[in-house]
Amino acid sequence: MKSAFLTWVFFLFVWTLNVHAVTVSIPEQVGQGEPFWVEISSEQKPLSINVNWMDKVVEYPVDLPGKQRILLGAGLDHKGKYPLNIVFDFPEGVLDKSLHINIEEKNYPVQHLTLPESMVTPPQELIDRIVREREKTLAALNTLSKKRFWSDEFARPVPGEISSPFGVRRFLNQQPRAPHRGVDFRGPEGTPVKSLDAGVVILTGDFYYGGQTVIIDHGLGFQTVYMHLSKIKVNEKEQISKGDLVGLVGMTGRATGPHLHLGVYLLGEAVDPMFLLGGQFNLQ
Ligand SMILES: [Zn+2]
């Protein structure tokens, strides 16, 4: 994460005497697949804050007056300038401001893997199942709860080292595949897997690619995904706290050995989980 921020001060002129100042800071640049904070400060409390990013409109709970941070992500498949629109509704009037975020191309490493042919090109009779599972997963990853369940620093789900980083461009048996939309952690089968933060379990299942999978909604368009588990230890709709047991490390689905695949999604876009686990993304 770059420490340099661009700061804008916006003024809402009410009649001719009363002036509200709102300061919005965004990073100078963001790499593909990186999460980032939008920092807002205001001495007045708006009635609402609406953010439009990547064509998704989110109404955030208002933590102002004072300072408030909003977590957004740059998609792996995006590059260039993207508009970020923020609308503050003050009792005296609406402050509607448009900024731009520059998403820089990032050269993620290339990885070649050799797998059993059935896992690279699934048999025809499984295509329906795979499509259904993909639709279910995508719907879960596009959940937009109005409440934020997470409130502090994020917990590492397993202690193991990274065996495959985020964003790696994969070739399976020489065939190009979608980039790696998560981080793989090494871990012996049966290692407890813990939730990054508080949330609600919105999907569990045994999927062709992901194996035994859990998706947790942390609110405001933020989800975490845990894949290839040997056992799932939570139920759908269950509320969980940070560090709660989600399941056990395994190698179900498309996996060549026991590991945890951890995915982090912001408004439906995969971002590098290590940014959240590195400490610099803690809320205060
Ligand atoms: Zn993975």
PDB file of C-alpha atoms and ligand atoms in Angstrom:
ATOM      1  CA  MET A   1       0.000   0.000   0.000  1.00  0.00           C
ATOM      2  CA  LYS A   2       1.346   3.390  -1.002  1.00  0.00           C
ATOM      3  CA  SER A   3       1.438   5.843   1.862  1.00  0.00           C
ATOM      4  CA  ALA A   4       0.927   8.836  -0.424  1.00  0.00           C
ATOM      5  CA  PHE A   5      -2.602  10.164  -0.497  1.00  0.00           C
ATOM      6  CA  LEU A   6      -4.332  12.761  -2.607  1.00  0.00           C
ATOM      7  CA  THR A   7      -6.477  15.055  -0.503  1.00  0.00           C
ATOM      8  CA  TRP A   8      -9.407  17.123  -1.649  1.00  0.00           C
ATOM      9  CA  VAL A   9     -11.324  19.687   0.384  1.00  0.00           C
ATOM     10  CA  PHE A  10     -14.895  20.219  -0.723  1.00  0.00           C
ATOM     11  CA  PHE A  11     -17.088  23.044   0.499  1.00  0.00           C
ATOM     12  CA  LEU A  12     -20.821  23.142   0.832  1.00  0.00           C
ATOM     13  CA  PHE A  13     -21.952  26.782   0.747  1.00  0.00           C
ATOM     14  CA  VAL A  14     -25.153  27.309   2.639  1.00  0.00           C
ATOM     15  CA  TRP A  15     -26.657  30.759   2.097  1.00  0.00           C
ATOM     16  CA  THR A  16     -23.611  32.981   2.269  1.00  0.00           C
ATOM     17  CA  LEU A  17     -22.454  32.626   5.835  1.00  0.00           C
ATOM     18  CA  ASN A  18     -22.356  28.976   6.822  1.00  0.00           C
ATOM     19  CA  VAL A  19     -19.666  26.880   5.135  1.00  0.00           C
ATOM     20  CA  HIS A  20     -19.140  23.148   5.635  1.00  0.00           C
ATOM     21  CA  ALA A  21     -15.802  21.658   4.688  1.00  0.00           C
ATOM     22  CA  VAL A  22     -15.440  17.962   3.878  1.00  0.00           C
ATOM     23  CA  THR A  23     -12.010  16.490   3.252  1.00  0.00           C
ATOM     24  CA  VAL A  24     -11.658  13.326   1.178  1.00  0.00           C
ATOM     25  CA  SER A  25      -8.319  11.519   0.728  1.00  0.00           C
ATOM     26  CA  ILE A  26      -7.661   8.703  -1.727  1.00  0.00           C
ATOM     27  CA  PRO A  27      -4.396   6.893  -2.560  1.00  0.00           C
ATOM     28  CA  GLU A  28      -2.345   8.454  -5.350  1.00  0.00           C
ATOM     29  CA  GLN A  29      -2.371   5.136  -7.145  1.00  0.00           C
ATOM     30  CA  VAL A  30      -3.741   1.650  -6.608  1.00  0.00           C
ATOM     31  CA  GLY A  31      -2.466  -1.578  -8.162  1.00  0.00           C
ATOM     32  CA  GLN A  32      -4.735  -4.161  -9.780  1.00  0.00           C
ATOM     33  CA  GLY A  33      -6.177  -6.409  -7.076  1.00  0.00           C
ATOM     34  CA  GLU A  34      -5.354  -4.041  -4.204  1.00  0.00           C
ATOM     35  CA  PRO A  35      -7.757  -2.863  -1.504  1.00  0.00           C
ATOM     36  CA  PHE A  36      -7.589   0.798  -0.500  1.00  0.00           C
ATOM     37  CA  TRP A  37      -9.053   3.248   2.007  1.00  0.00           C
ATOM     38  CA  VAL A  38     -10.999   6.379   1.236  1.00  0.00           C
ATOM     39  CA  GLU A  39     -10.562   8.721   4.210  1.00  0.00           C
ATOM     40  CA  ILE A  40     -13.223  11.294   4.964  1.00  0.00           C
ATOM     41  CA  SER A  41     -13.210  14.026   7.581  1.00  0.00           C
ATOM     42  CA  SER A  42     -15.953  16.496   8.347  1.00  0.00           C
ATOM     43  CA  GLU A  43     -16.922  18.653  11.297  1.00  0.00           C
ATOM     44  CA  GLN A  44     -20.591  18.266  10.436  1.00  0.00           C
ATOM     45  CA  LYS A  45     -22.623  15.076  10.458  1.00  0.00           C
ATOM     46  CA  PRO A  46     -24.264  14.284   7.131  1.00  0.00           C
ATOM     47  CA  LEU A  47     -27.595  12.429   7.082  1.00  0.00           C
ATOM     48  CA  SER A  48     -26.123   9.895   4.664  1.00  0.00           C
ATOM     49  CA  ILE A  49     -23.001   8.995   2.665  1.00  0.00           C
ATOM     50  CA  ASN A  50     -23.453   7.248  -0.675  1.00  0.00           C
ATOM     51  CA  VAL A  51     -20.463   5.977  -2.643  1.00  0.00           C
ATOM     52  CA  ASN A  52     -20.583   4.873  -6.272  1.00  0.00           C
ATOM     53  CA  TRP A  53     -17.567   2.751  -7.221  1.00  0.00           C
ATOM     54  CA  MET A  54     -17.403   0.395 -10.215  1.00  0.00           C
ATOM     55  CA  ASP A  55     -21.116   0.991 -10.844  1.00  0.00           C
ATOM     56  CA  LYS A  56     -22.092  -0.181  -7.375  1.00  0.00           C
ATOM     57  CA  VAL A  57     -23.779   2.254  -5.025  1.00  0.00           C
ATOM     58  CA  VAL A  58     -23.274   1.703  -1.308  1.00  0.00           C
ATOM     59  CA  GLU A  59     -24.853   3.686   1.497  1.00  0.00           C
ATOM     60  CA  TYR A  60     -22.369   3.681   4.387  1.00  0.00           C
ATOM     61  CA  PRO A  61     -23.339   4.092   8.040  1.00  0.00           C
ATOM     62  CA  VAL A  62     -22.308   7.635   9.054  1.00  0.00           C
ATOM     63  CA  ASP A  63     -19.430   7.760  11.562  1.00  0.00           C
ATOM     64  CA  LEU A  64     -19.021  11.542  11.234  1.00  0.00           C
ATOM     65  CA  PRO A  65     -18.429  14.204  12.580  1.00  0.00           C
ATOM     66  CA  GLY A  66     -14.734  13.445  12.852  1.00  0.00           C
ATOM     67  CA  LYS A  67     -12.998  10.929  10.602  1.00  0.00           C
ATOM     68  CA  GLN A  68     -14.353   7.930   8.696  1.00  0.00           C
ATOM     69  CA  ARG A  69     -12.642   5.390   6.466  1.00  0.00           C
ATOM     70  CA  ILE A  70     -14.263   3.390   3.674  1.00  0.00           C
ATOM     71  CA  LEU A  71     -12.699   0.185   2.340  1.00  0.00           C
ATOM     72  CA  LEU A  72     -12.821  -0.309  -1.441  1.00  0.00           C
ATOM     73  CA  GLY A  73     -10.964  -2.545  -3.884  1.00  0.00           C
ATOM     74  CA  ALA A  74      -9.439  -2.328  -7.363  1.00  0.00           C
ATOM     75  CA  GLY A  75     -10.383  -5.322  -9.512  1.00  0.00           C
ATOM     76  CA  LEU A  76      -7.745  -7.568 -11.061  1.00  0.00           C
ATOM     77  CA  ASP A  77      -9.324  -7.117 -14.498  1.00  0.00           C
ATOM     78  CA  HIS A  78      -9.439  -3.304 -14.393  1.00  0.00           C
ATOM     79  CA  LYS A  79      -6.815  -0.848 -15.553  1.00  0.00           C
ATOM     80  CA  GLY A  80      -6.775   2.951 -15.919  1.00  0.00           C
ATOM     81  CA  LYS A  81      -8.932   5.752 -14.505  1.00  0.00           C
ATOM     82  CA  TYR A  82     -12.209   4.889 -12.772  1.00  0.00           C
ATOM     83  CA  PRO A  83     -14.702   7.374 -11.344  1.00  0.00           C
ATOM     84  CA  LEU A  84     -15.421   7.426  -7.624  1.00  0.00           C
ATOM     85  CA  ASN A  85     -18.514   9.409  -6.737  1.00  0.00           C
ATOM     86  CA  ILE A  86     -19.329  10.392  -3.150  1.00  0.00           C
ATOM     87  CA  VAL A  87     -22.570  12.076  -2.156  1.00  0.00           C
ATOM     88  CA  PHE A  88     -22.994  13.646   1.307  1.00  0.00           C
ATOM     89  CA  ASP A  89     -26.512  14.602   2.255  1.00  0.00           C
ATOM     90  CA  PHE A  90     -26.290  17.397   4.837  1.00  0.00           C
ATOM     91  CA  PRO A  91     -29.435  18.869   6.392  1.00  0.00           C
ATOM     92  CA  GLU A  92     -28.648  22.118   4.535  1.00  0.00           C
ATOM     93  CA  GLY A  93     -27.910  20.620   1.144  1.00  0.00           C
ATOM     94  CA  VAL A  94     -26.268  17.888  -0.902  1.00  0.00           C
ATOM     95  CA  LEU A  95     -22.522  17.748  -1.586  1.00  0.00           C
ATOM     96  CA  ASP A  96     -21.970  15.573  -4.663  1.00  0.00           C
ATOM     97  CA  LYS A  97     -18.320  15.050  -5.656  1.00  0.00           C
ATOM     98  CA  SER A  98     -16.578  12.986  -8.316  1.00  0.00           C
ATOM     99  CA  LEU A  99     -12.972  11.821  -8.064  1.00  0.00           C
ATOM    100  CA  HIS A 100     -10.894   9.408 -10.088  1.00  0.00           C
ATOM    101  CA  ILE A 101      -8.869   6.421  -8.948  1.00  0.00           C
ATOM    102  CA  ASN A 102      -6.012   5.356 -11.165  1.00  0.00           C
ATOM    103  CA  ILE A 103      -5.626   1.556 -11.275  1.00  0.00           C
ATOM    104  CA  GLU A 104      -2.092   0.646 -12.293  1.00  0.00           C
ATOM    105  CA  GLU A 105      -1.244  -2.547 -14.124  1.00  0.00           C
ATOM    106  CA  LYS A 106       0.559  -5.001 -11.832  1.00  0.00           C
ATOM    107  CA  ASN A 107       2.802  -7.753 -13.124  1.00  0.00           C
ATOM    108  CA  TYR A 108       1.804 -10.788 -11.140  1.00  0.00           C
ATOM    109  CA  PRO A 109       4.012 -13.874 -11.530  1.00  0.00           C
ATOM    110  CA  VAL A 110       3.233 -16.762 -13.871  1.00  0.00           C
ATOM    111  CA  GLN A 111       2.850 -20.299 -12.501  1.00  0.00           C
ATOM    112  CA  HIS A 112       2.688 -23.591 -14.399  1.00  0.00           C
ATOM    113  CA  LEU A 113       0.858 -26.490 -12.747  1.00  0.00           C
ATOM    114  CA  THR A 114       0.396 -30.060 -13.844  1.00  0.00           C
ATOM    115  CA  LEU A 115      -2.859 -31.641 -12.701  1.00  0.00           C
ATOM    116  CA  PRO A 116      -4.916 -34.716 -13.592  1.00  0.00           C
ATOM    117  CA  GLU A 117      -6.610 -33.946 -16.919  1.00  0.00           C
ATOM    118  CA  SER A 118     -10.108 -34.347 -15.355  1.00  0.00           C
ATOM    119  CA  MET A 119      -9.420 -31.382 -13.075  1.00  0.00           C
ATOM    120  CA  VAL A 120      -8.244 -29.147 -15.928  1.00  0.00           C
ATOM    121  CA  THR A 121     -11.012 -29.976 -18.384  1.00  0.00           C
ATOM    122  CA  PRO A 122     -14.010 -31.201 -16.395  1.00  0.00           C
ATOM    123  CA  PRO A 123     -16.094 -34.008 -17.895  1.00  0.00           C
ATOM    124  CA  GLN A 124     -19.130 -32.815 -19.875  1.00  0.00           C
ATOM    125  CA  GLU A 125     -21.655 -34.276 -17.405  1.00  0.00           C
ATOM    126  CA  LEU A 126     -20.258 -32.025 -14.639  1.00  0.00           C
ATOM    127  CA  ILE A 127     -20.588 -28.740 -16.558  1.00  0.00           C
ATOM    128  CA  ASP A 128     -24.138 -28.066 -15.267  1.00  0.00           C
ATOM    129  CA  ARG A 129     -23.019 -28.611 -11.703  1.00  0.00           C
ATOM    130  CA  ILE A 130     -20.012 -26.309 -12.145  1.00  0.00           C
ATOM    131  CA  VAL A 131     -22.170 -23.552 -13.688  1.00  0.00           C
ATOM    132  CA  ARG A 132     -24.706 -23.817 -10.832  1.00  0.00           C
ATOM    133  CA  GLU A 133     -21.952 -23.638  -8.220  1.00  0.00           C
ATOM    134  CA  ARG A 134     -20.404 -20.639  -9.938  1.00  0.00           C
ATOM    135  CA  GLU A 135     -23.733 -18.788  -9.948  1.00  0.00           C
ATOM    136  CA  LYS A 136     -24.297 -19.508  -6.242  1.00  0.00           C
ATOM    137  CA  THR A 137     -20.772 -18.344  -5.394  1.00  0.00           C
ATOM    138  CA  LEU A 138     -21.043 -15.168  -7.481  1.00  0.00           C
ATOM    139  CA  ALA A 139     -24.390 -14.301  -5.856  1.00  0.00           C
ATOM    140  CA  ALA A 140     -22.831 -14.720  -2.387  1.00  0.00           C
ATOM    141  CA  LEU A 141     -19.820 -12.596  -3.377  1.00  0.00           C
ATOM    142  CA  ASN A 142     -22.097  -9.793  -4.551  1.00  0.00           C
ATOM    143  CA  THR A 143     -24.025  -9.614  -1.267  1.00  0.00           C
ATOM    144  CA  LEU A 144     -24.436  -6.028  -0.130  1.00  0.00           C
ATOM    145  CA  SER A 145     -25.474  -5.928   3.531  1.00  0.00           C
ATOM    146  CA  LYS A 146     -26.173  -2.463   4.900  1.00  0.00           C
ATOM    147  CA  LYS A 147     -24.424  -3.154   8.191  1.00  0.00           C
ATOM    148  CA  ARG A 148     -20.698  -3.478   8.884  1.00  0.00           C
ATOM    149  CA  PHE A 149     -19.990  -6.472  11.139  1.00  0.00           C
ATOM    150  CA  TRP A 150     -16.208  -6.053  11.302  1.00  0.00           C
ATOM    151  CA  SER A 151     -14.740  -3.459  13.570  1.00  0.00           C
ATOM    152  CA  ASP A 152     -11.040  -3.942  14.160  1.00  0.00           C
ATOM    153  CA  GLU A 153      -7.877  -5.609  12.872  1.00  0.00           C
ATOM    154  CA  PHE A 154      -8.165  -8.822  10.867  1.00  0.00           C
ATOM    155  CA  ALA A 155      -7.085 -12.241  12.188  1.00  0.00           C
ATOM    156  CA  ARG A 156      -4.835 -14.581  10.176  1.00  0.00           C
ATOM    157  CA  PRO A 157      -6.933 -17.695   9.420  1.00  0.00           C
ATOM    158  CA  VAL A 158      -4.068 -20.239   9.690  1.00  0.00           C
ATOM    159  CA  PRO A 159      -0.429 -19.897  10.823  1.00  0.00           C
ATOM    160  CA  GLY A 160       1.101 -21.534   7.695  1.00  0.00           C
ATOM    161  CA  GLU A 161       3.332 -19.964   5.053  1.00  0.00           C
ATOM    162  CA  ILE A 162       2.007 -18.842   1.661  1.00  0.00           C
ATOM    163  CA  SER A 163       2.345 -21.549  -1.004  1.00  0.00           C
ATOM    164  CA  SER A 164       0.720 -19.564  -3.823  1.00  0.00           C
ATOM    165  CA  PRO A 165       0.283 -15.772  -3.688  1.00  0.00           C
ATOM    166  CA  PHE A 166      -2.625 -13.686  -4.953  1.00  0.00           C
ATOM    167  CA  GLY A 167      -2.854 -12.718  -8.622  1.00  0.00           C
ATOM    168  CA  VAL A 168      -0.603 -15.459 -10.027  1.00  0.00           C
ATOM    169  CA  ARG A 169      -1.415 -16.074 -13.689  1.00  0.00           C
ATOM    170  CA  ARG A 170      -1.872 -19.816 -13.926  1.00  0.00           C
ATOM    171  CA  PHE A 171      -1.319 -22.288 -16.671  1.00  0.00           C
ATOM    172  CA  LEU A 172      -2.815 -25.726 -15.983  1.00  0.00           C
ATOM    173  CA  ASN A 173      -1.256 -28.397 -18.184  1.00  0.00           C
ATOM    174  CA  GLN A 174      -0.081 -25.532 -20.476  1.00  0.00           C
ATOM    175  CA  GLN A 175      -3.599 -24.009 -20.746  1.00  0.00           C
ATOM    176  CA  PRO A 176      -4.098 -20.405 -19.510  1.00  0.00           C
ATOM    177  CA  ARG A 177      -6.621 -20.002 -16.672  1.00  0.00           C
ATOM    178  CA  ALA A 178      -8.092 -17.100 -14.675  1.00  0.00           C
ATOM    179  CA  PRO A 179      -5.617 -15.456 -12.264  1.00  0.00           C
ATOM    180  CA  HIS A 180      -5.457 -16.749  -8.697  1.00  0.00           C
ATOM    181  CA  ARG A 181      -8.156 -14.807  -6.836  1.00  0.00           C
ATOM    182  CA  GLY A 182      -6.896 -15.593  -3.352  1.00  0.00           C
ATOM    183  CA  VAL A 183      -3.911 -16.706  -1.293  1.00  0.00           C
ATOM    184  CA  ASP A 184      -2.994 -20.331  -0.564  1.00  0.00           C
ATOM    185  CA  PHE A 185      -1.627 -21.082   2.903  1.00  0.00           C
ATOM    186  CA  ARG A 186       0.218 -24.325   3.587  1.00  0.00           C
ATOM    187  CA  GLY A 187      -1.100 -26.324   6.495  1.00  0.00           C
ATOM    188  CA  PRO A 188      -1.400 -29.935   7.546  1.00  0.00           C
ATOM    189  CA  GLU A 189      -4.829 -31.532   7.103  1.00  0.00           C
ATOM    190  CA  GLY A 190      -7.013 -30.769  10.126  1.00  0.00           C
ATOM    191  CA  THR A 191      -5.415 -27.387  11.007  1.00  0.00           C
ATOM    192  CA  PRO A 192      -8.153 -25.105  12.444  1.00  0.00           C
ATOM    193  CA  VAL A 193      -9.227 -22.326  10.031  1.00  0.00           C
ATOM    194  CA  LYS A 194     -10.369 -19.108  11.692  1.00  0.00           C
ATOM    195  CA  SER A 195     -12.572 -16.289  10.471  1.00  0.00           C
ATOM    196  CA  LEU A 196     -10.749 -13.048   9.545  1.00  0.00           C
ATOM    197  CA  ASP A 197     -13.364 -11.019  11.338  1.00  0.00           C
ATOM    198  CA  ALA A 198     -16.952 -10.973  12.554  1.00  0.00           C
ATOM    199  CA  GLY A 199     -19.714 -11.686  10.085  1.00  0.00           C
ATOM    200  CA  VAL A 200     -22.516 -13.969   8.967  1.00  0.00           C
ATOM    201  CA  VAL A 201     -22.017 -17.272   7.120  1.00  0.00           C
ATOM    202  CA  ILE A 202     -23.842 -16.811   3.817  1.00  0.00           C
ATOM    203  CA  LEU A 203     -22.802 -19.932   1.894  1.00  0.00           C
ATOM    204  CA  THR A 204     -21.448 -23.391   2.659  1.00  0.00           C
ATOM    205  CA  GLY A 205     -21.149 -26.264   0.204  1.00  0.00           C
ATOM    206  CA  ASP A 206     -19.043 -28.960  -1.410  1.00  0.00           C
ATOM    207  CA  PHE A 207     -18.028 -27.561  -4.788  1.00  0.00           C
ATOM    208  CA  TYR A 208     -16.229 -29.128  -7.730  1.00  0.00           C
ATOM    209  CA  TYR A 209     -13.352 -26.641  -7.759  1.00  0.00           C
ATOM    210  CA  GLY A 210     -13.401 -25.172  -4.243  1.00  0.00           C
ATOM    211  CA  GLY A 211     -14.225 -28.394  -2.420  1.00  0.00           C
ATOM    212  CA  GLN A 212     -15.755 -27.798   1.008  1.00  0.00           C
ATOM    213  CA  THR A 213     -16.252 -24.033   0.985  1.00  0.00           C
ATOM    214  CA  VAL A 214     -17.419 -21.349   3.423  1.00  0.00           C
ATOM    215  CA  ILE A 215     -18.251 -17.747   2.503  1.00  0.00           C
ATOM    216  CA  ILE A 216     -18.637 -15.161   5.268  1.00  0.00           C
ATOM    217  CA  ASP A 217     -20.287 -11.785   4.758  1.00  0.00           C
ATOM    218  CA  HIS A 218     -18.656  -9.037   6.828  1.00  0.00           C
ATOM    219  CA  GLY A 219     -21.077  -6.381   5.621  1.00  0.00           C
ATOM    220  CA  LEU A 220     -20.981  -3.397   3.240  1.00  0.00           C
ATOM    221  CA  GLY A 221     -19.894  -5.562   0.297  1.00  0.00           C
ATOM    222  CA  PHE A 222     -16.959  -7.288   2.045  1.00  0.00           C
ATOM    223  CA  GLN A 223     -16.737 -11.118   2.029  1.00  0.00           C
ATOM    224  CA  THR A 224     -14.127 -13.752   2.832  1.00  0.00           C
ATOM    225  CA  VAL A 225     -13.939 -17.225   1.233  1.00  0.00           C
ATOM    226  CA  TYR A 226     -12.350 -20.379   2.707  1.00  0.00           C
ATOM    227  CA  MET A 227     -11.839 -23.321   0.319  1.00  0.00           C
ATOM    228  CA  HIS A 228     -10.628 -26.953   0.155  1.00  0.00           C
ATOM    229  CA  LEU A 229     -11.643 -27.597   3.794  1.00  0.00           C
ATOM    230  CA  SER A 230     -11.661 -31.186   5.080  1.00  0.00           C
ATOM    231  CA  LYS A 231     -14.534 -30.235   7.387  1.00  0.00           C
ATOM    232  CA  ILE A 232     -16.924 -27.268   7.654  1.00  0.00           C
ATOM    233  CA  LYS A 233     -17.604 -26.191  11.230  1.00  0.00           C
ATOM    234  CA  VAL A 234     -20.258 -23.495  10.689  1.00  0.00           C
ATOM    235  CA  ASN A 235     -23.781 -23.339   9.307  1.00  0.00           C
ATOM    236  CA  GLU A 236     -25.384 -20.919   6.881  1.00  0.00           C
ATOM    237  CA  LYS A 237     -26.936 -17.850   8.586  1.00  0.00           C
ATOM    238  CA  GLU A 238     -24.726 -18.366  11.657  1.00  0.00           C
ATOM    239  CA  GLN A 239     -23.275 -15.179  13.172  1.00  0.00           C
ATOM    240  CA  ILE A 240     -19.611 -15.484  14.014  1.00  0.00           C
ATOM    241  CA  SER A 241     -16.952 -13.424  15.743  1.00  0.00           C
ATOM    242  CA  LYS A 242     -13.401 -12.672  14.667  1.00  0.00           C
ATOM    243  CA  GLY A 243     -11.172 -15.757  15.096  1.00  0.00           C
ATOM    244  CA  ASP A 244     -14.066 -18.232  15.347  1.00  0.00           C
ATOM    245  CA  LEU A 245     -13.497 -21.728  13.939  1.00  0.00           C
ATOM    246  CA  VAL A 246     -14.800 -21.933  10.351  1.00  0.00           C
ATOM    247  CA  GLY A 247     -13.504 -25.408   9.392  1.00  0.00           C
ATOM    248  CA  LEU A 248     -10.400 -27.559   9.072  1.00  0.00           C
ATOM    249  CA  VAL A 249      -7.670 -27.441   6.413  1.00  0.00           C
ATOM    250  CA  GLY A 250      -8.049 -30.122   3.746  1.00  0.00           C
ATOM    251  CA  MET A 251      -7.584 -30.831   0.061  1.00  0.00           C
ATOM    252  CA  THR A 252     -11.164 -31.225  -1.179  1.00  0.00           C
ATOM    253  CA  GLY A 253     -12.019 -29.978  -4.685  1.00  0.00           C
ATOM    254  CA  ARG A 254      -9.212 -29.060  -7.089  1.00  0.00           C
ATOM    255  CA  ALA A 255      -6.169 -29.277  -4.822  1.00  0.00           C
ATOM    256  CA  THR A 256      -2.875 -31.111  -5.124  1.00  0.00           C
ATOM    257  CA  GLY A 257      -2.185 -31.069  -1.382  1.00  0.00           C
ATOM    258  CA  PRO A 258      -3.695 -29.822   1.879  1.00  0.00           C
ATOM    259  CA  HIS A 259      -3.916 -26.021   1.980  1.00  0.00           C
ATOM    260  CA  LEU A 260      -6.313 -23.181   2.708  1.00  0.00           C
ATOM    261  CA  HIS A 261      -7.397 -20.990  -0.186  1.00  0.00           C
ATOM    262  CA  LEU A 262      -8.426 -17.649   1.319  1.00  0.00           C
ATOM    263  CA  GLY A 263     -10.307 -15.159  -0.847  1.00  0.00           C
ATOM    264  CA  VAL A 264     -11.200 -11.563   0.045  1.00  0.00           C
ATOM    265  CA  TYR A 265     -13.864  -9.763  -1.999  1.00  0.00           C
ATOM    266  CA  LEU A 266     -14.878  -6.117  -1.965  1.00  0.00           C
ATOM    267  CA  LEU A 267     -18.050  -5.259  -3.931  1.00  0.00           C
ATOM    268  CA  GLY A 268     -17.643  -8.481  -5.920  1.00  0.00           C
ATOM    269  CA  GLU A 269     -13.963  -7.948  -6.818  1.00  0.00           C
ATOM    270  CA  ALA A 270     -11.164 -10.184  -5.527  1.00  0.00           C
ATOM    271  CA  VAL A 271      -8.386  -8.299  -3.716  1.00  0.00           C
ATOM    272  CA  ASP A 272      -5.095  -9.466  -2.220  1.00  0.00           C
ATOM    273  CA  PRO A 273      -5.892 -10.764   1.319  1.00  0.00           C
ATOM    274  CA  MET A 274      -2.321 -10.057   2.475  1.00  0.00           C
ATOM    275  CA  PHE A 275      -3.010  -6.307   2.434  1.00  0.00           C
ATOM    276  CA  LEU A 276      -5.611  -6.870   5.156  1.00  0.00           C
ATOM    277  CA  LEU A 277      -3.422  -9.281   7.127  1.00  0.00           C
ATOM    278  CA  GLY A 278      -0.355  -7.046   6.975  1.00  0.00           C
ATOM    279  CA  GLY A 279      -1.593  -4.681   9.691  1.00  0.00           C
ATOM    280  CA  GLN A 280      -1.766  -1.426   7.729  1.00  0.00           C
ATOM    281  CA  PHE A 281      -5.476  -1.891   6.998  1.00  0.00           C
ATOM    282  CA  ASN A 282      -6.614  -1.943  10.602  1.00  0.00           C
ATOM    283  CA  LEU A 283      -9.456   0.391  11.499  1.00  0.00           C
ATOM    284  CA  GLN A 284      -7.596   2.906  13.715  1.00  0.00           C
TER     285      GLN A 284
HETATM  286 ZN    ZN B   1      -5.885 -20.911  -4.144  1.00  0.00          ZN
END
